[in-house]
C-alpha positions as a LaTeX table, in Angstrom:
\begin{tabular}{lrrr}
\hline
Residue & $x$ (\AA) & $y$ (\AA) & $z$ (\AA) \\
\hline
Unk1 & 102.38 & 101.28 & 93.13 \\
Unk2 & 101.61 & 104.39 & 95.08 \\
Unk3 & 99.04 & 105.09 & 97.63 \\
Unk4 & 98.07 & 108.16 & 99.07 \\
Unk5 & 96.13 & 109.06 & 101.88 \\
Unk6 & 93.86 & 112.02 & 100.45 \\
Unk7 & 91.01 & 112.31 & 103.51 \\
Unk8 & 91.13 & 110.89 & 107.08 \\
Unk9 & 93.34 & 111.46 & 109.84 \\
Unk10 & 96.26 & 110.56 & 108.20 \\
Unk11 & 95.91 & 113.16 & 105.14 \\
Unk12 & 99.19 & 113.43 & 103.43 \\
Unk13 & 101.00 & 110.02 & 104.09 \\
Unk14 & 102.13 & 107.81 & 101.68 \\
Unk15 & 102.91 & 103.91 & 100.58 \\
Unk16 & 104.43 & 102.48 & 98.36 \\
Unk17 & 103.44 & 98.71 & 97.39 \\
Unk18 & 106.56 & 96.93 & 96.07 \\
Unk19 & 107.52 & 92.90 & 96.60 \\
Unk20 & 105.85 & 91.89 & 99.57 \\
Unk21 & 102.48 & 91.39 & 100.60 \\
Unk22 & 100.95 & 94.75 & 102.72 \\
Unk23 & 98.37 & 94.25 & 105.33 \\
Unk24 & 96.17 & 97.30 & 106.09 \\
Unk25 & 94.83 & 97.83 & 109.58 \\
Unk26 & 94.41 & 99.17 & 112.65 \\
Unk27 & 96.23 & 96.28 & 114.63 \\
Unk28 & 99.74 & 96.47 & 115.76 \\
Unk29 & 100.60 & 93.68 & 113.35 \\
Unk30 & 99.30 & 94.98 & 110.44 \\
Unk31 & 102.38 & 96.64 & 108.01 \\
Unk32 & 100.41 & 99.51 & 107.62 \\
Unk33 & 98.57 & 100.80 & 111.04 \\
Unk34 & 95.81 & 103.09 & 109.97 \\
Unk35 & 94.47 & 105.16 & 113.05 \\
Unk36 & 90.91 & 105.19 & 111.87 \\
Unk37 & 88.55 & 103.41 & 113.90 \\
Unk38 & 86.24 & 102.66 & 111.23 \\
Unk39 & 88.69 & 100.25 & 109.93 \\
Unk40 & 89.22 & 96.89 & 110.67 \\
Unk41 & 91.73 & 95.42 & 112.46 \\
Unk42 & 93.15 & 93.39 & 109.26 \\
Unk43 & 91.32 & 95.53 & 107.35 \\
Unk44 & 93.04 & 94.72 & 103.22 \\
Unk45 & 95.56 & 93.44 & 102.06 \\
Unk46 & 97.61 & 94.89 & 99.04 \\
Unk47 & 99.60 & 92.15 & 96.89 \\
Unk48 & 101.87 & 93.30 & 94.36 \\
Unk49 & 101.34 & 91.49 & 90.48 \\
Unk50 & 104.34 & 90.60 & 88.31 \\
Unk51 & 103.05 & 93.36 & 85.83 \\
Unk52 & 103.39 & 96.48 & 88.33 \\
Unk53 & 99.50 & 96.38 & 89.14 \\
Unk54 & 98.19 & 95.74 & 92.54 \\
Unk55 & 95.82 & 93.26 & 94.12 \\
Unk56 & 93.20 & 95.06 & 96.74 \\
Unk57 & 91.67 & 92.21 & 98.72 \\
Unk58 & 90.08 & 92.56 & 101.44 \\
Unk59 & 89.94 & 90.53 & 104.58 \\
Unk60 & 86.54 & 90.58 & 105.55 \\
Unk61 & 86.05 & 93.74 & 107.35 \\
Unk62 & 83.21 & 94.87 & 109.00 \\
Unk63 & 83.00 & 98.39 & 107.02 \\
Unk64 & 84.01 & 96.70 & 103.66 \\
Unk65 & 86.55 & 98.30 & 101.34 \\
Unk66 & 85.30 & 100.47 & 98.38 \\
Unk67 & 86.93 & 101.04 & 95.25 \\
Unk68 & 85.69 & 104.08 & 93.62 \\
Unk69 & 82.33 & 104.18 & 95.48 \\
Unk70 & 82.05 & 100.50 & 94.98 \\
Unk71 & 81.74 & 98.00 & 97.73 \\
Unk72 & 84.13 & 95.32 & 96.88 \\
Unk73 & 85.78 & 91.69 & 98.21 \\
Unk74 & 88.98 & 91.96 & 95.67 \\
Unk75 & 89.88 & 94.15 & 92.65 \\
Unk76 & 92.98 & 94.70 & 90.49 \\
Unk77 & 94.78 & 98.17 & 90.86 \\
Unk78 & 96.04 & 99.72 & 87.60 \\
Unk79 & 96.58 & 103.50 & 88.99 \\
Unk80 & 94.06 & 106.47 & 89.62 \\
Unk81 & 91.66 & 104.78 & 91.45 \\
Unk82 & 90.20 & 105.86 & 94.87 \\
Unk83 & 89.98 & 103.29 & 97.60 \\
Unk84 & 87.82 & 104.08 & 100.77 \\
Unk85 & 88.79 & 102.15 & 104.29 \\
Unk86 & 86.72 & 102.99 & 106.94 \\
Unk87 & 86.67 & 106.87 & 107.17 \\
Unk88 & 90.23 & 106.98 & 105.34 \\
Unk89 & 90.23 & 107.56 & 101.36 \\
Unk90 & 93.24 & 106.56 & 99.49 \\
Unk91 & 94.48 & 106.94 & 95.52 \\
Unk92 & 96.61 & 104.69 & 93.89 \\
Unk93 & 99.42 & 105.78 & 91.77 \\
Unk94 & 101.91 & 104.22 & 89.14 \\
Unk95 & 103.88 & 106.95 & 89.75 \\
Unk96 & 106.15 & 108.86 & 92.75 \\
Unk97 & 103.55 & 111.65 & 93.92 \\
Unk98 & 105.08 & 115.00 & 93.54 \\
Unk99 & 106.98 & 115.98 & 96.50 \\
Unk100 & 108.40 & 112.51 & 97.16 \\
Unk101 & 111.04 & 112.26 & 94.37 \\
Unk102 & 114.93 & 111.72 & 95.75 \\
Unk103 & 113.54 & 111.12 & 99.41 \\
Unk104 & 114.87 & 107.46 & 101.01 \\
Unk105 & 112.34 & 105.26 & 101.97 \\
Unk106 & 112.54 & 102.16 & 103.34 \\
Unk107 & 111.60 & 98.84 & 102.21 \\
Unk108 & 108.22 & 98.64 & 100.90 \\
Unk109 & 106.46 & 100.90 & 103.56 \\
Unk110 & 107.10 & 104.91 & 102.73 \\
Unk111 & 106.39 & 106.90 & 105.60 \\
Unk112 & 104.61 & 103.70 & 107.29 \\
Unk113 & 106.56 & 102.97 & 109.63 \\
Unk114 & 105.36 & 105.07 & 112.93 \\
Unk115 & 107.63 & 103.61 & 115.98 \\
Unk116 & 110.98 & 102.23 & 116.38 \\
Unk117 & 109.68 & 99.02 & 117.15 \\
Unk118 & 107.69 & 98.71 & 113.68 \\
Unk119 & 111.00 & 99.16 & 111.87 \\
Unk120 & 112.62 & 96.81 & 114.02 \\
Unk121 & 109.87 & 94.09 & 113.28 \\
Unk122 & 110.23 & 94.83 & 109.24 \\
Unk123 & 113.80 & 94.71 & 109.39 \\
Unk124 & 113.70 & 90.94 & 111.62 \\
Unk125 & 110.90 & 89.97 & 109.17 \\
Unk126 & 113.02 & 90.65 & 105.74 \\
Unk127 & 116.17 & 89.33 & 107.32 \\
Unk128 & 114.52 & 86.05 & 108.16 \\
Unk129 & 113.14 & 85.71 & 104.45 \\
Unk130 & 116.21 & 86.41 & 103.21 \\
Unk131 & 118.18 & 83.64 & 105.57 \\
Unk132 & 114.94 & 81.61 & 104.79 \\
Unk133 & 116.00 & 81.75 & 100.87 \\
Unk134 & 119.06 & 81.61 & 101.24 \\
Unk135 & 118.98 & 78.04 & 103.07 \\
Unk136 & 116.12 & 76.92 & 100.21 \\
Unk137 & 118.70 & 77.89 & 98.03 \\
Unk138 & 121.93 & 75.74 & 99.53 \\
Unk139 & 119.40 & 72.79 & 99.91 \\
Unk140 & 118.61 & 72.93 & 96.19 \\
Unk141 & 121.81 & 73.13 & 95.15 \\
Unk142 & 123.67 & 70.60 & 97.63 \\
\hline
\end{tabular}
């Protein structure tokens, strides 16, 4: 799934939610650092379902997270809908936003990624899951 930043200082950026679990925040941490200081330092989390729709959850934030004007704790994604994070509005998408089609992105974060560092720390982190499977998978098959 597809999420673009609509309003907020950010305007124009986009994510794409695919395999892995994204945290939304201000902190360093977080996957995706939103510079919006109405948002929360773990702000929500974004988990991707089996059937291409999206988990919004949110991790107790002191602004909440709204999904179409709503105030909510969780909510399940489908596409279309307008998700509000502090001062920063965001739509989800089933499909590429026009504009984006053919570009490379990397890993699950599209245009996320703000400092070398950051893609240093996704690259460790999916290199140690994948050493962490692969030694699951020896041990299950030794």
């Amino acid at each position: 799934m597809w999420l673009t930043v609509r309003s907020g200082h950010e305007r124009g950026r986009t994510i794409f939610v695919d395999g892995d679990t994204v945290v939304l925040g201000r902190d360093d941490d977080c996957d995706v650092v939103v510079e919006d200081t109405n948002v929360s330092r773990r702000h929500v989390a974004l988990e991707p379902l089996a059937d291409g729709r999206v988990a919004l959850v949110d991790l107790g934030s002191s602004n909440g997270t709204f999904l179409n004007g709503n105030r909510v704790e969780s909510a399940v994604l489908r596409g279309n809908e307008q998700i509000q994070v502090g001062g920063t509005v965001l739509v989800s998408s089933r499909e590429e936003p026009a504009g984006r089609a053919g570009k490379t992105e990397m890993g699950s974060l599209a245009g996320a990624l703000q400092t070398p560092s950051a893609v240093h720390r996704l690259l460790v982190q999916r290199s140690l899951r994948r050493v962490t499977l692969l030694a699951l998978a020896a041990i299950a098959t030794a």
